[in-house]
Coordinates of C-alpha atoms in Angstrom, one line a residue:
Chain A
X113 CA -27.4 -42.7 76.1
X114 CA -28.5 -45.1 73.0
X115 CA -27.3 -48.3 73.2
X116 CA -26.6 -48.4 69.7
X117 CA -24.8 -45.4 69.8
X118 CA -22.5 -46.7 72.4
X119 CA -21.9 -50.3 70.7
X120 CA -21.2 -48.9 67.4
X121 CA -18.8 -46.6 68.2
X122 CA -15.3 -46.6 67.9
X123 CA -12.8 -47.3 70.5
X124 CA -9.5 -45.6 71.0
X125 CA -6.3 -47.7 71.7
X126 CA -7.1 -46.7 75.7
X127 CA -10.3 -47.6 75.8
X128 CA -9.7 -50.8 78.2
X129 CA -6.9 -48.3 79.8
X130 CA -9.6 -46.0 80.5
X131 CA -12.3 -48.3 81.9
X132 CA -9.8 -49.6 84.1
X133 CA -9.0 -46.6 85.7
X134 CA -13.0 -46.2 86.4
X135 CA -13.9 -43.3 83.6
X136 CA -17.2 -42.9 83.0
X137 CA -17.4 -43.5 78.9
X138 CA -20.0 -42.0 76.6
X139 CA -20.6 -41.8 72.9
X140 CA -19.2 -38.4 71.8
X141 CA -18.8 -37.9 67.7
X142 CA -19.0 -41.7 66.9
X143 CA -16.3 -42.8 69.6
X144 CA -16.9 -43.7 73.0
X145 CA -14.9 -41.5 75.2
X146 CA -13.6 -40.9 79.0
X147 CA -16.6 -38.0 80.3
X148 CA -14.5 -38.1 83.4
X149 CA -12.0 -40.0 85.6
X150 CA -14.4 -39.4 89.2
X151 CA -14.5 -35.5 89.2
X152 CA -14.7 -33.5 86.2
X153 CA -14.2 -30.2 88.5
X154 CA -10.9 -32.0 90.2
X155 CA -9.9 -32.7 86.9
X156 CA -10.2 -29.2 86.0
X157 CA -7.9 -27.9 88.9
X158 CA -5.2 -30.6 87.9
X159 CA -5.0 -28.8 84.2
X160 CA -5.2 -25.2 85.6
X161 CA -2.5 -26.1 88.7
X162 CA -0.5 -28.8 88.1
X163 CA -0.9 -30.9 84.7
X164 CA -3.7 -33.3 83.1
X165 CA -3.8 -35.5 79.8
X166 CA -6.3 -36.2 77.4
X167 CA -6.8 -39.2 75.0
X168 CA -8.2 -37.7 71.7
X169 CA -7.3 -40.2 69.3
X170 CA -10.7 -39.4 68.2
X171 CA -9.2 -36.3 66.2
X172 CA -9.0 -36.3 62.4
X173 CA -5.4 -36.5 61.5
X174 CA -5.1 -35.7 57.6
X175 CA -1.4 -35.3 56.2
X176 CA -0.6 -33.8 53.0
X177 CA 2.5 -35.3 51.8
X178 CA 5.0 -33.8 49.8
X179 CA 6.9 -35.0 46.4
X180 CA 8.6 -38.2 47.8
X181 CA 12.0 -36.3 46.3
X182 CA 12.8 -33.4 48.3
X183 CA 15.1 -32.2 45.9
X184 CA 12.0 -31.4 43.9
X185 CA 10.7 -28.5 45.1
X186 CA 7.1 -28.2 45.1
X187 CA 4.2 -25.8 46.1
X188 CA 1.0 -28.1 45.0
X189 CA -0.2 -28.4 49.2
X190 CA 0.9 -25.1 50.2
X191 CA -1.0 -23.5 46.9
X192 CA -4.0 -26.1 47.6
X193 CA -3.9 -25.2 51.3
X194 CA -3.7 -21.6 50.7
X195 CA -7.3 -21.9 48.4
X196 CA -8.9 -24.3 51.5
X197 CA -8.1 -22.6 54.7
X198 CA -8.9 -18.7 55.6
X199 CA -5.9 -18.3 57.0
X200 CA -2.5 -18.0 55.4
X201 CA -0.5 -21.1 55.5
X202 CA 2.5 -19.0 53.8
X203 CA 2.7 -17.4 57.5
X204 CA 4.1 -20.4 58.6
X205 CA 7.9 -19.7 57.9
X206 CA 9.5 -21.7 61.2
X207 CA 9.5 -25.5 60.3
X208 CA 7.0 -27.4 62.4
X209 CA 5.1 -23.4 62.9
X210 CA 1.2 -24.4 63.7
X211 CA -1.6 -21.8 62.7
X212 CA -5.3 -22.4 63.8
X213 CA -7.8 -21.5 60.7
X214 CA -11.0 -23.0 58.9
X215 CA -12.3 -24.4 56.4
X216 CA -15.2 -22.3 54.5
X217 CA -18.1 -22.9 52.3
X218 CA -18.5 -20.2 49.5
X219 CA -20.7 -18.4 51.3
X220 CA -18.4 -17.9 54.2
X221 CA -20.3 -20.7 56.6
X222 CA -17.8 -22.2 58.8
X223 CA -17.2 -26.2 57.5
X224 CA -14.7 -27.1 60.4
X225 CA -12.0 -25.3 62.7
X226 CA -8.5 -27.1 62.3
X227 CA -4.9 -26.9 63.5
X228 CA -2.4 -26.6 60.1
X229 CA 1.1 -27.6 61.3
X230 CA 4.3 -27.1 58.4
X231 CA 6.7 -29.9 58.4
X232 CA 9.1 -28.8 56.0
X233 CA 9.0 -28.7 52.4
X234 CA 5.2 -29.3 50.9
X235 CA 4.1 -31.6 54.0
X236 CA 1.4 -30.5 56.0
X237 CA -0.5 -32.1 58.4
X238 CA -4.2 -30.8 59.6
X239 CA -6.0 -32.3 62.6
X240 CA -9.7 -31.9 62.0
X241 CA -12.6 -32.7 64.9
X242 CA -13.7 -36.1 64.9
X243 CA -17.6 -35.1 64.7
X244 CA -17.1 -33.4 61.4
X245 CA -14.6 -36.0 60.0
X246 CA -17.1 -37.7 57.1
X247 CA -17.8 -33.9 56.0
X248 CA -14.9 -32.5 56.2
X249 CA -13.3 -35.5 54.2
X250 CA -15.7 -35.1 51.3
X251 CA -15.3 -31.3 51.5
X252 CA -11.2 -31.3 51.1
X253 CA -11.5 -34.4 48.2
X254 CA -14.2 -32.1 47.1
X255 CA -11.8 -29.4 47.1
X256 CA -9.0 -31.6 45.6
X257 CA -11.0 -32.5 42.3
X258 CA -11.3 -29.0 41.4
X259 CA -7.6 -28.1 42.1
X260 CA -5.1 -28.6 39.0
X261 CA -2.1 -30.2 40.9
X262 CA -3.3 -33.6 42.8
X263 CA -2.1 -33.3 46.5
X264 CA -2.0 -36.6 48.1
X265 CA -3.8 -37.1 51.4
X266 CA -3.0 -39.9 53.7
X267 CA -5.8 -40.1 56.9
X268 CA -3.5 -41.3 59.6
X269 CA -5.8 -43.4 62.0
X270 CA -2.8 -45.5 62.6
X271 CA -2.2 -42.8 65.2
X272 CA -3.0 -41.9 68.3
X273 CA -3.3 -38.6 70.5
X274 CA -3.0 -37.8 73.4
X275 CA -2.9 -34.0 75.1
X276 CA -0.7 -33.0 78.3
X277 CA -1.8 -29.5 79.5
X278 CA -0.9 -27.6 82.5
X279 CA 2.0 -25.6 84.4
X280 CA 3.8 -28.6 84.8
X281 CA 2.9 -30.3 81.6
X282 CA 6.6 -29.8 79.9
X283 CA 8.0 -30.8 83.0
X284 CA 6.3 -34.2 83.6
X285 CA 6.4 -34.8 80.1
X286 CA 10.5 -34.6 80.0
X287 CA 10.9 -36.5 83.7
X288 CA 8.8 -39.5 81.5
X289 CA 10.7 -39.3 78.8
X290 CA 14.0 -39.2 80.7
X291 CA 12.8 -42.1 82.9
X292 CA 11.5 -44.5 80.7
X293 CA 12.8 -46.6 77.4
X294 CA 11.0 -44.4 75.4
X295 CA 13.6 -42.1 74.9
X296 CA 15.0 -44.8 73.5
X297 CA 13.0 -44.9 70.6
X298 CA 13.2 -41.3 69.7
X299 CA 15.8 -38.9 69.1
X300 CA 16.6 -36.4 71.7
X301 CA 16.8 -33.4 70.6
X302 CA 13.2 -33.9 68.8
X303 CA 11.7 -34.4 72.0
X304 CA 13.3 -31.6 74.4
X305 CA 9.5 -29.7 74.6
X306 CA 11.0 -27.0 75.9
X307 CA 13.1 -25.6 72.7
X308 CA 9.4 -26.4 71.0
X309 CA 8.2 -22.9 70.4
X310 CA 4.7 -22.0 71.4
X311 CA 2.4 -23.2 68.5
X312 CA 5.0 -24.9 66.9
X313 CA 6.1 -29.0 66.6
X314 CA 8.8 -31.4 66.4
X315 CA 9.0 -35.3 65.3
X316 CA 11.2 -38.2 65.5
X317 CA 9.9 -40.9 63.3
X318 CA 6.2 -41.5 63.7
X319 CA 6.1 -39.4 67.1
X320 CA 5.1 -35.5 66.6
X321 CA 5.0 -33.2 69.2
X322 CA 3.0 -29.9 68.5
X323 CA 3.2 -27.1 71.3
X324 CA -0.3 -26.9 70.9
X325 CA -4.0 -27.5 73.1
X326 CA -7.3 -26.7 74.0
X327 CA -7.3 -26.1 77.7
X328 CA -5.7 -22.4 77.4
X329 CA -2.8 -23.8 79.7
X330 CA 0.6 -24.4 78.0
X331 CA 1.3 -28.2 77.0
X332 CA 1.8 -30.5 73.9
X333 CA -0.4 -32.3 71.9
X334 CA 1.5 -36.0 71.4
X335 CA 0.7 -38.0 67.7
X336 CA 2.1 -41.3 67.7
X337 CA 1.9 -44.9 66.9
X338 CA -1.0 -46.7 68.8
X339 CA 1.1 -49.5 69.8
X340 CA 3.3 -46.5 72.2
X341 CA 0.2 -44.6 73.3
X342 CA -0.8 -47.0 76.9
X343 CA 3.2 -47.0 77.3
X344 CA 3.3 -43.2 77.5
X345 CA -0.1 -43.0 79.0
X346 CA 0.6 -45.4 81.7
X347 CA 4.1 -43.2 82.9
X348 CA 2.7 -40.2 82.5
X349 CA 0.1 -41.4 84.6
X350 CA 2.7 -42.4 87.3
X351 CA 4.9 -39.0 87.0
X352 CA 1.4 -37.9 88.4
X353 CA -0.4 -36.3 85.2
X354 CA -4.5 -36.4 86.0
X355 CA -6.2 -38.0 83.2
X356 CA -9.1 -36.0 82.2
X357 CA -12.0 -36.4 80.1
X358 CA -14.3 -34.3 77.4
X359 CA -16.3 -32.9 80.8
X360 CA -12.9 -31.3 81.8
X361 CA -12.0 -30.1 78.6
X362 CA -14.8 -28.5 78.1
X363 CA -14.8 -26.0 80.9
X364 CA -11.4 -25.6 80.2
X365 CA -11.9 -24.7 76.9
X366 CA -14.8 -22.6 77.9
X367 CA -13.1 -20.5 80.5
X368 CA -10.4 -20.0 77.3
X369 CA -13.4 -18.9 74.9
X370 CA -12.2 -21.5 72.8
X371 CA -14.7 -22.2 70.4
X372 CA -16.2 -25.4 70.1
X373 CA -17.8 -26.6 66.6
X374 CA -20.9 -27.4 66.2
X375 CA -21.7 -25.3 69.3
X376 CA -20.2 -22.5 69.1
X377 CA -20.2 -22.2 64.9
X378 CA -21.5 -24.4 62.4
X379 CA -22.1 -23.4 58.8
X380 CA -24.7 -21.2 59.2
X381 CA -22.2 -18.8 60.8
X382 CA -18.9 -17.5 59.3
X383 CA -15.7 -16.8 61.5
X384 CA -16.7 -13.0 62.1
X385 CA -19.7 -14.0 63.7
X386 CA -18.1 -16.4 65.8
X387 CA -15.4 -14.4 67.3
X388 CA -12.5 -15.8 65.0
X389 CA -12.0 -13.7 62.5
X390 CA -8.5 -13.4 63.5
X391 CA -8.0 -16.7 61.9
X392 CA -8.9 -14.9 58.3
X393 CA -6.2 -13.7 56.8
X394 CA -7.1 -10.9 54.0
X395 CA -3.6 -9.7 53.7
X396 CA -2.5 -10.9 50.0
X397 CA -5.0 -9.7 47.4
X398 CA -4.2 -12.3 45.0
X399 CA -5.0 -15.1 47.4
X400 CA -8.4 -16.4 46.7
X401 CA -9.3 -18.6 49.6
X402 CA -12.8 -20.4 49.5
X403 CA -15.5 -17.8 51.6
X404 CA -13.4 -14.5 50.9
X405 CA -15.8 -13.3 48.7
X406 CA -18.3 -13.3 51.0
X407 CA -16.5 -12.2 53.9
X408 CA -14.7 -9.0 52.3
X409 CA -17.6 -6.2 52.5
X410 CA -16.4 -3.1 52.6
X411 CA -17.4 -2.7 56.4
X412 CA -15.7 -5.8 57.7
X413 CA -15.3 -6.8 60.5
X414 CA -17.8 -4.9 62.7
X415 CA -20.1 -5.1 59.5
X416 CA -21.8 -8.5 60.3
X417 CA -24.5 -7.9 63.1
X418 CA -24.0 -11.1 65.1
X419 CA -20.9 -11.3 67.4
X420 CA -19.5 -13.0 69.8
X421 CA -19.9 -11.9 73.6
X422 CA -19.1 -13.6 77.0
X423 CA -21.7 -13.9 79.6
X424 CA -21.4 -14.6 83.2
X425 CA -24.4 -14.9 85.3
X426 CA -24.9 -13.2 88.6
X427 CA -27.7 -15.2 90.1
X428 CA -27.4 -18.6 90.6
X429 CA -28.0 -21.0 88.2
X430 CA -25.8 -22.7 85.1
X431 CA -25.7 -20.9 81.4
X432 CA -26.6 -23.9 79.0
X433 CA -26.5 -23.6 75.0
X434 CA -29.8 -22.1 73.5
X435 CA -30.8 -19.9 76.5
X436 CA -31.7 -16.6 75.3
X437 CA -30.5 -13.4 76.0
X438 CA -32.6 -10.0 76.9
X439 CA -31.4 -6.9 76.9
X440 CA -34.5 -4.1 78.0
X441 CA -36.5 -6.8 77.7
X442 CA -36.2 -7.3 74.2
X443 CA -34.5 -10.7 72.6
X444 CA -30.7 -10.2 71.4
X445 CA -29.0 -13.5 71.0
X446 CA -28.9 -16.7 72.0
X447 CA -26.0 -18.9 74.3
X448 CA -24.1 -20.8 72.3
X449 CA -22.4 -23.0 75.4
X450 CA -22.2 -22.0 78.5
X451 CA -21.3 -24.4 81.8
X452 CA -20.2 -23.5 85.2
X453 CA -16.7 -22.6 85.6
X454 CA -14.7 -24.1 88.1
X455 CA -11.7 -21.2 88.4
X456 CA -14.5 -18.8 88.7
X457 CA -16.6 -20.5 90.7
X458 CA -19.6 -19.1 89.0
X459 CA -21.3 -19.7 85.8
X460 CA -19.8 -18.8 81.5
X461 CA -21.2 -18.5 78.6
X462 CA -20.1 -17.8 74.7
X463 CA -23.3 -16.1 73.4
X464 CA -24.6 -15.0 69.9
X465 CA -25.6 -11.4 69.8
X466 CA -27.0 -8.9 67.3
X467 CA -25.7 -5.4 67.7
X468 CA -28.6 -4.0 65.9
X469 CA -30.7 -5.4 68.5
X470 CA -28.5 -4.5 71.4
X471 CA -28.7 -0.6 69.7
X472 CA -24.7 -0.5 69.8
X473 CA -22.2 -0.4 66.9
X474 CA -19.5 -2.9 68.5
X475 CA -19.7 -5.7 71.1
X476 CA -16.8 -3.5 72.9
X477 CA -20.1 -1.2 73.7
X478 CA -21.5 -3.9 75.5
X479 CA -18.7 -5.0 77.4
X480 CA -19.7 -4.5 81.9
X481 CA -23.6 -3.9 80.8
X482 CA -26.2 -5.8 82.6
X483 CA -28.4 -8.7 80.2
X484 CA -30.6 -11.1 81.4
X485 CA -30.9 -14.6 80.4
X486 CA -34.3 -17.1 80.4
X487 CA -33.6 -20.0 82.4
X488 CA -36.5 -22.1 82.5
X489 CA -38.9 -19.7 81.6
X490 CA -36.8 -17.0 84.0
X491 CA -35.3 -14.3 83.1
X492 CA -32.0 -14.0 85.8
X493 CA -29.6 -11.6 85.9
X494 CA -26.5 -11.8 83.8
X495 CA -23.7 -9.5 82.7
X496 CA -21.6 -9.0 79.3
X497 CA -18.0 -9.8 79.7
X498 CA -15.0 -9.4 77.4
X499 CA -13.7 -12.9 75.9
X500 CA -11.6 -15.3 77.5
X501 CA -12.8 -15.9 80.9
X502 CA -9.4 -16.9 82.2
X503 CA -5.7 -16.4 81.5
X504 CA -2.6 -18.0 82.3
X505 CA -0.5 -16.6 84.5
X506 CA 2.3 -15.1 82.5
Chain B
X1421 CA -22.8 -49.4 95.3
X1422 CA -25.2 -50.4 98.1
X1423 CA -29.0 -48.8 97.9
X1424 CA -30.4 -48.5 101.3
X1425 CA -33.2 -50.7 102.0
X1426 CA -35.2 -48.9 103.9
X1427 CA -36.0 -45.8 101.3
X1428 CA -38.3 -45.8 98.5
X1429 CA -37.3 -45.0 94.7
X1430 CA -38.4 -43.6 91.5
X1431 CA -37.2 -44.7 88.0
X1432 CA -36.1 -41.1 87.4
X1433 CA -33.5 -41.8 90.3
X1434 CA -34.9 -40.4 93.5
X1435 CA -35.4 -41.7 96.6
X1436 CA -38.4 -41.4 99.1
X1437 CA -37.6 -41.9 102.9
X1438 CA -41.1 -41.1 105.1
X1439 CA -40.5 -39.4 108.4
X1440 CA -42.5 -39.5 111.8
X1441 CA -44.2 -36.9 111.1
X1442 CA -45.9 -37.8 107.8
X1443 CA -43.3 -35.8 105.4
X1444 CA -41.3 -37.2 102.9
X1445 CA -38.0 -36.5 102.0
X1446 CA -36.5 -36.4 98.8
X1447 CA -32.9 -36.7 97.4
X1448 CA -30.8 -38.3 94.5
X1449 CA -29.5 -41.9 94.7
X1450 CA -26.1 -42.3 94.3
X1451 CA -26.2 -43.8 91.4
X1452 CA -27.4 -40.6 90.4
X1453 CA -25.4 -38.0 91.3
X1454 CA -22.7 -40.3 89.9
X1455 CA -24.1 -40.5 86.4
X1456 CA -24.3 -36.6 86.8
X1457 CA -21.2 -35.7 88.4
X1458 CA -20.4 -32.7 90.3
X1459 CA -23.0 -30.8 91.3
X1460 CA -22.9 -27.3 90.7
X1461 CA -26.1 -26.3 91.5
X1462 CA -29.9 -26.9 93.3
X1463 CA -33.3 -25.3 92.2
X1464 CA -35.3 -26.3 95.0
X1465 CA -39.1 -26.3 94.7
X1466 CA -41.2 -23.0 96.4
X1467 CA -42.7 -24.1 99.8
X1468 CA -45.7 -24.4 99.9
X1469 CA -45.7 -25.5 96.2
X1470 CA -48.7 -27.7 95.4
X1471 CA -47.9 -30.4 92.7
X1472 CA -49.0 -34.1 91.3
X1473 CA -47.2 -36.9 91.4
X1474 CA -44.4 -37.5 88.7
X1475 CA -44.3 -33.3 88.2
X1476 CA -41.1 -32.1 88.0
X1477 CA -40.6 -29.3 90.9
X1478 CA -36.3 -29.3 91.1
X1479 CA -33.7 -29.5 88.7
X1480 CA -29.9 -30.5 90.0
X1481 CA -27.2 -29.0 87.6
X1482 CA -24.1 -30.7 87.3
X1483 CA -21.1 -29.4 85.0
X1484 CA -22.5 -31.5 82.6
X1485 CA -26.1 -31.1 82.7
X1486 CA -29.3 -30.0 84.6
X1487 CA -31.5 -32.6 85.1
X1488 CA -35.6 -32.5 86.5
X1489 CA -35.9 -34.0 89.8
X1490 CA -39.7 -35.3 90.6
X1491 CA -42.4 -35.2 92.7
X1492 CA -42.8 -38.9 94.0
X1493 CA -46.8 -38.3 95.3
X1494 CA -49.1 -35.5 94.7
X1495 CA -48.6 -33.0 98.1
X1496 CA -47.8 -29.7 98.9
X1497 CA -43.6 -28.6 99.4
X1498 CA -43.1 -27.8 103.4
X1499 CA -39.6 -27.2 103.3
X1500 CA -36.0 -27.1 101.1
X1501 CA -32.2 -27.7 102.1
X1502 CA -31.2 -24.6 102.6
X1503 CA -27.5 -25.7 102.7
X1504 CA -27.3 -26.3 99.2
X1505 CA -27.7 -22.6 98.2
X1506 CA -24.1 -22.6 98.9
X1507 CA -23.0 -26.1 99.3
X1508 CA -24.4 -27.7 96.0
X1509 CA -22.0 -30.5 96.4
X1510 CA -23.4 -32.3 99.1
X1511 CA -25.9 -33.8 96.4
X1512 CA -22.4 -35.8 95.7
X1513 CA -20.7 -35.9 99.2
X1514 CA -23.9 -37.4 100.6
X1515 CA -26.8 -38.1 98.7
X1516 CA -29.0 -40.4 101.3
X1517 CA -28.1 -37.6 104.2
X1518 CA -27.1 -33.7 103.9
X1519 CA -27.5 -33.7 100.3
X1520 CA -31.6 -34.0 100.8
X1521 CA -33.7 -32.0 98.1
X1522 CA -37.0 -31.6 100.0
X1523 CA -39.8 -32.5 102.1
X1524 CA -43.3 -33.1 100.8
X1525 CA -46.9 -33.3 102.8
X1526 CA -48.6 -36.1 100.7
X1527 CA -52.3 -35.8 100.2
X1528 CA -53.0 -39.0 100.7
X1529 CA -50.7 -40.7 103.6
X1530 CA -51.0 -44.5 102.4
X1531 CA -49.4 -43.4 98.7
X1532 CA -45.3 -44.1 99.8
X1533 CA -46.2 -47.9 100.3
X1534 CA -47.2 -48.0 96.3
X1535 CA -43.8 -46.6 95.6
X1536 CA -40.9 -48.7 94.6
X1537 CA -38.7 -50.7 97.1
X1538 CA -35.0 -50.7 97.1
X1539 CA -35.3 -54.3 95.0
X1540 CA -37.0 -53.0 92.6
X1541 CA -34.8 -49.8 92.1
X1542 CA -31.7 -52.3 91.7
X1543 CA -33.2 -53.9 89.2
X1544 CA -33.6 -50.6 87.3
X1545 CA -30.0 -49.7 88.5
X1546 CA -28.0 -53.0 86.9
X1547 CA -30.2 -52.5 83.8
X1548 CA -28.4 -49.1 83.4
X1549 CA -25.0 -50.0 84.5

C-alpha cells in the first residue's frame, strides 16, 4: 500500500465509524475503504444467511434533472439517455423502474457499467463506479456537447450509500426504521421496502431506496444525506446487520458472475465479450445508441470469438486475474477474476475465452469440459462451468 | 499484538523458531496473516527441496491475495504441515503453533543467530501499522 495513495484519498462520512469498529482500510479507486470488518469469509456467510451492509459512498451518483416545471413535459434526458446507454431507458415504464446498462465508445469498448433508475417525468439518476468517475464524467459532458437539447447534470457527492443485502435485509431494514426517529424524517409509505419491486426504487426527500445490489442476495441500496448515514449505520448495526467490506463484496459478486470493471471489461472489450450483452438493447431500429454500429454484425451475438465462461478449479489452489487457460494444451483465454468462494468452498473464476481457439461454435459447447489453468508456472486441473456460481434460494 | 520473543523474524513477515534437533520451523507472524486475512490456501515447499536464503519456496493464499513466503537460510526442506491441505485456516487460528509452514535443515547451523530478533521485527511491525 502507497502511502500517498492512502493519505490522498478520500474518506467517506464513515470513515472514523469504520476504523472504530476495527476495519482494515485500504486505498481502492481514490477512497480509502473498509477491506474487511475481521473476516472477509464471515462476512460473506452474514450476506448469503442472514444480512450485511456496505458503505459505498464511493459510487458516482450523477442525476439528470428534469424541467423544474413538471407541467412541461419533456424528453431531452430520456432522448440523451437513450443515445448514451446500450440499453433502452424507454423500458423503464414503472416510476422509480432501475435497468443495469453501459456506456460505449464508438467502437463498442465498454466505458463504464451503470445502474439507470427513472424517477418520474425526465429525472434520471445513474450511479457510476467510483474508479471510472473522472472518465466517465468527461465521457457523458462529452456526450452532452454534441447533443442538441442541454440536459443538466447535478453530481450528488452530498450523498451517501450504503448497501443492505441478504435474506433478512428488508427485514432488518423495516425493524430500524420502525424503531428509531428516522421514520420520522421520511414518509412511510416511501420507505415500506417491501412494496419496492425488485430493481425498482422509492424516495422521500433526499432518501432513495433502490431494490438494487451487487451481492446476488435480495436487499436495497440506501442514497441519502451524509449527515443521516452513521445514524442509519449505527442501528442497522445494532438490529444485527454485519458490516462488510470490498473483500466480501467481492466474492459475493463473484459467486453472482457479476462483472466487475476494470476486471472483468474495460474498453478493449464490448458487452458481448463480456457476458452482458443482455444489457444491449437492439430492439428499436431508429435508436442509435453510441457502439451499435459496431455491435450489430449480421452474426451477433455468438459472432464475436471471445466470451465469457466460468471456471472452477479442481485441484487445490486459488484462480487469480491473468492466469491462463489451456485447453489440449493449447492457450484459450485468460482469467479475468477469480478468488476462492466461500459458499462453494472451492475456487471461481470469470475467464476470457476464444471459441475459435477452443474449436467450438458457442461457450454452451464448452459447458462440463475439462481446462487447465497455469498457476505459477502449473498447469492444474480446472473445469468450464455455466455462469453464476450461486443462486438465491427462490 | 504481542510477538513472541523467543522466535526469529524476517522482514517479509516470517518467523524462525530453531528446534533441538537443528531444524527450523517456519510460519507467518500474526501480524501477517492479519494483513492477509483468511487463509484459503497453503503451497508448501517439496521435501527435500534445496533452496538459498531469501528464495521463495511457499505461497499462502488468502481471499484476497497469494503471497511468497521465504526461505529464512539456505538448507534443504525436511518436512511440511500436512494439516493445512485441509485446514488452511490454521495459518489464522494459530500462526506461532498449528499453523506452521515448514521445517528447514540449514547448511550452516550458526546462520539463525544472524536473523532478526523479536525487537527488531517490532520495529518493522509499528512502521507498517
Amino acid at each position: 500500500m502507497s502511502e500517498n495513495a492512502s493519505e490522498s484519498a478520500h474518506r467517506t462520512p464513515l470513515y472514523k465509524n469504520h476504523v472504530a469498529r476495527g476495519a482494515r482500510m485500504m486505498p481502492f479507486g481514490g477512497w480509502m475503504l473498509p477491506v474487511n470488518f475481521g473476516s472477509q469469509v464471515e462476512e460473506h456467510h452474514a450476506c448469503r444467511n442472514t444480512a450485511a451492509m456496505f458503505d459505498v459512498s464511493h459510487m458516482t451518483i450523477v442525476d439528470l434533472k428534469g424541467a423544474a416545471d413538471a407541467s412541461i413535459p419533456s424528453t431531452t434526458n430520456r432522448d440523451f439517455l437513450r443515445k448514451l446507454l446500450c440499453n433502452d431507458v424507454e423500458k423503464l415504464t414503472g416510476k422509480g423502474d432501475a435497468l443495469y446498462t453501459c456506456m460505449l465508445q464508438p467502437d463498442g469498448g465498454v466505458i463504464d457499467d451503470l445502474i439507470v433508475y427513472w424517477r418520474g417525468g425526465d429525472d434520471y439518476r445513474l450511479i457510476l463506479n467510483a474508479a471510472t468517475r473522472e472518465k466517465d464524467l468527461q465521457w457523458i459532458e462529452q456526450c452532452l456537447d454534441a447533443a442538441g437539447d442541454q440536459p443538466e447534470l447535478q453530481l450528488r457527492d452530498d450523498l451517501a450509500l450504503i448497501a443492505v443485502q441478504g435474506p433478512l435485509a428488508l427485514q432488518r431494514f423495516s425493524d430500524v426504521v420502525e424503531q428509531t426517529d428516522l421514520a420520522e424524517r421520511l414518509d412511510q409509505d416511501s420507505f415500506n421496502v417491501n412494496a419496492i419491486r425488485r430493481f425498482g426504487s422509492s424516495e422521500s426527500g433526499d432518501w432513495f431506496i433502490g431494490r438494487t445490489g451487487y451481492t446476488g442476495e435480495d436487499g436495497i441500496e440506501v442514497a441519502l444525506p451524509e449527515d443521516n448515514v452513521a445514524v442509519l449505520w449505527d442501528a442497522l448495526h445494532d438490529a444485527g446487520v454485519q458490516p462488510a467490506g470490498l473483500g466480501a463484496r467481492d466474492t459475493l459478486r463473484l459467486e453472482s458472475a457479476m462483472n466487475l470493471y476494470g476486471s472483468d471489461m474495460d474498453e478493449s472489450v464490448n458487452p458481448y465479450e463480456s457476458g452482458i450483452g443482455w444489457c444491449v438493447d437492439m430492439t428499436d431500429d431508429s435508436r442509435e445508441f453510441i457502439g451499435r454500429t459496431a455491435l450489430q454484425t449480421d452474426q451477433q451475438p455468438q459472432g464475436f470469438d471471445r466470451q465469457m465462461i466460468g471456471i472452477v478449479l479442481n485441484d487445490r489452489g486459488v484462480l487469480r486475474g491473468g492466469q491462463t487457460i489451456l485447453v489440449n494444451q493449447q492457450e484459450v483465454g485468460v482469467v479475468t477474476s477469480g478468488s476462492f468462494s466461500p459458499t462453494l468452498e472451492k475456487s471461481i473464476a470469470l475467464a476470457r475465452v476464444s471459441l475459435a481457439a477452443c474449436n467450438v461454435r458457442s461457450a454452451t459447447e464448452l459447458l462440463d469440459q475439462n481446462c487447465q489453468v497455469i498457476i505459477r508456472g502449473k498447469p492444474l486441473d480446472a473445469r468450464f462451468v455455466r455462469r453464476p456460481f450461486y443462486r438465491k434460494r427462490s | 499484538m504481542a510477538i513472541p520473543a523467543d522466535l526469529r523474524y524476517l522482514e517479509s513477515h516470517e518467523w524462525v523458531r530453531e528446534n533441538d534437533d537443528g531444524t527450523l520451523t517456519v510460519g507467518i507472524t500474526e501480524f501477517a496473516q492479519e494483513q492477509l486475512g483468511d487463509v484459503v490456501f497453503v503451497e508448501t515447499p517439496e521435501i527435500d527441496l534445496e533452496c538459498e536464503a531469501q528464495q521463495p519456496i511457499a505461497v499462502v493464499e488468502s481471499v484476497k491475495a497469494a503471497s511468497d513466503i521465504y526461505s529464512p537460510v539456505a538448507g534443504k526442506i525436511v518436512d511440511t504441515n500436512a494439516a493445512l491441505g485441509d485446514t488452511p485456516e490454521l495459518v489464522n487460528t494459530s500462526p506461532y503453533e498449528d499453523g506452521w509452514l515448514y521445517k528447514i535443515q540449514p547448511n550452516d547451523g550458526t546462520e539463525y543467530d544472524t536473523l532478526m530478533d523479536a525487537e527488531g521485527y517490532e520495529s518493522i511491525v509499528s512502521s507498517q501499522n
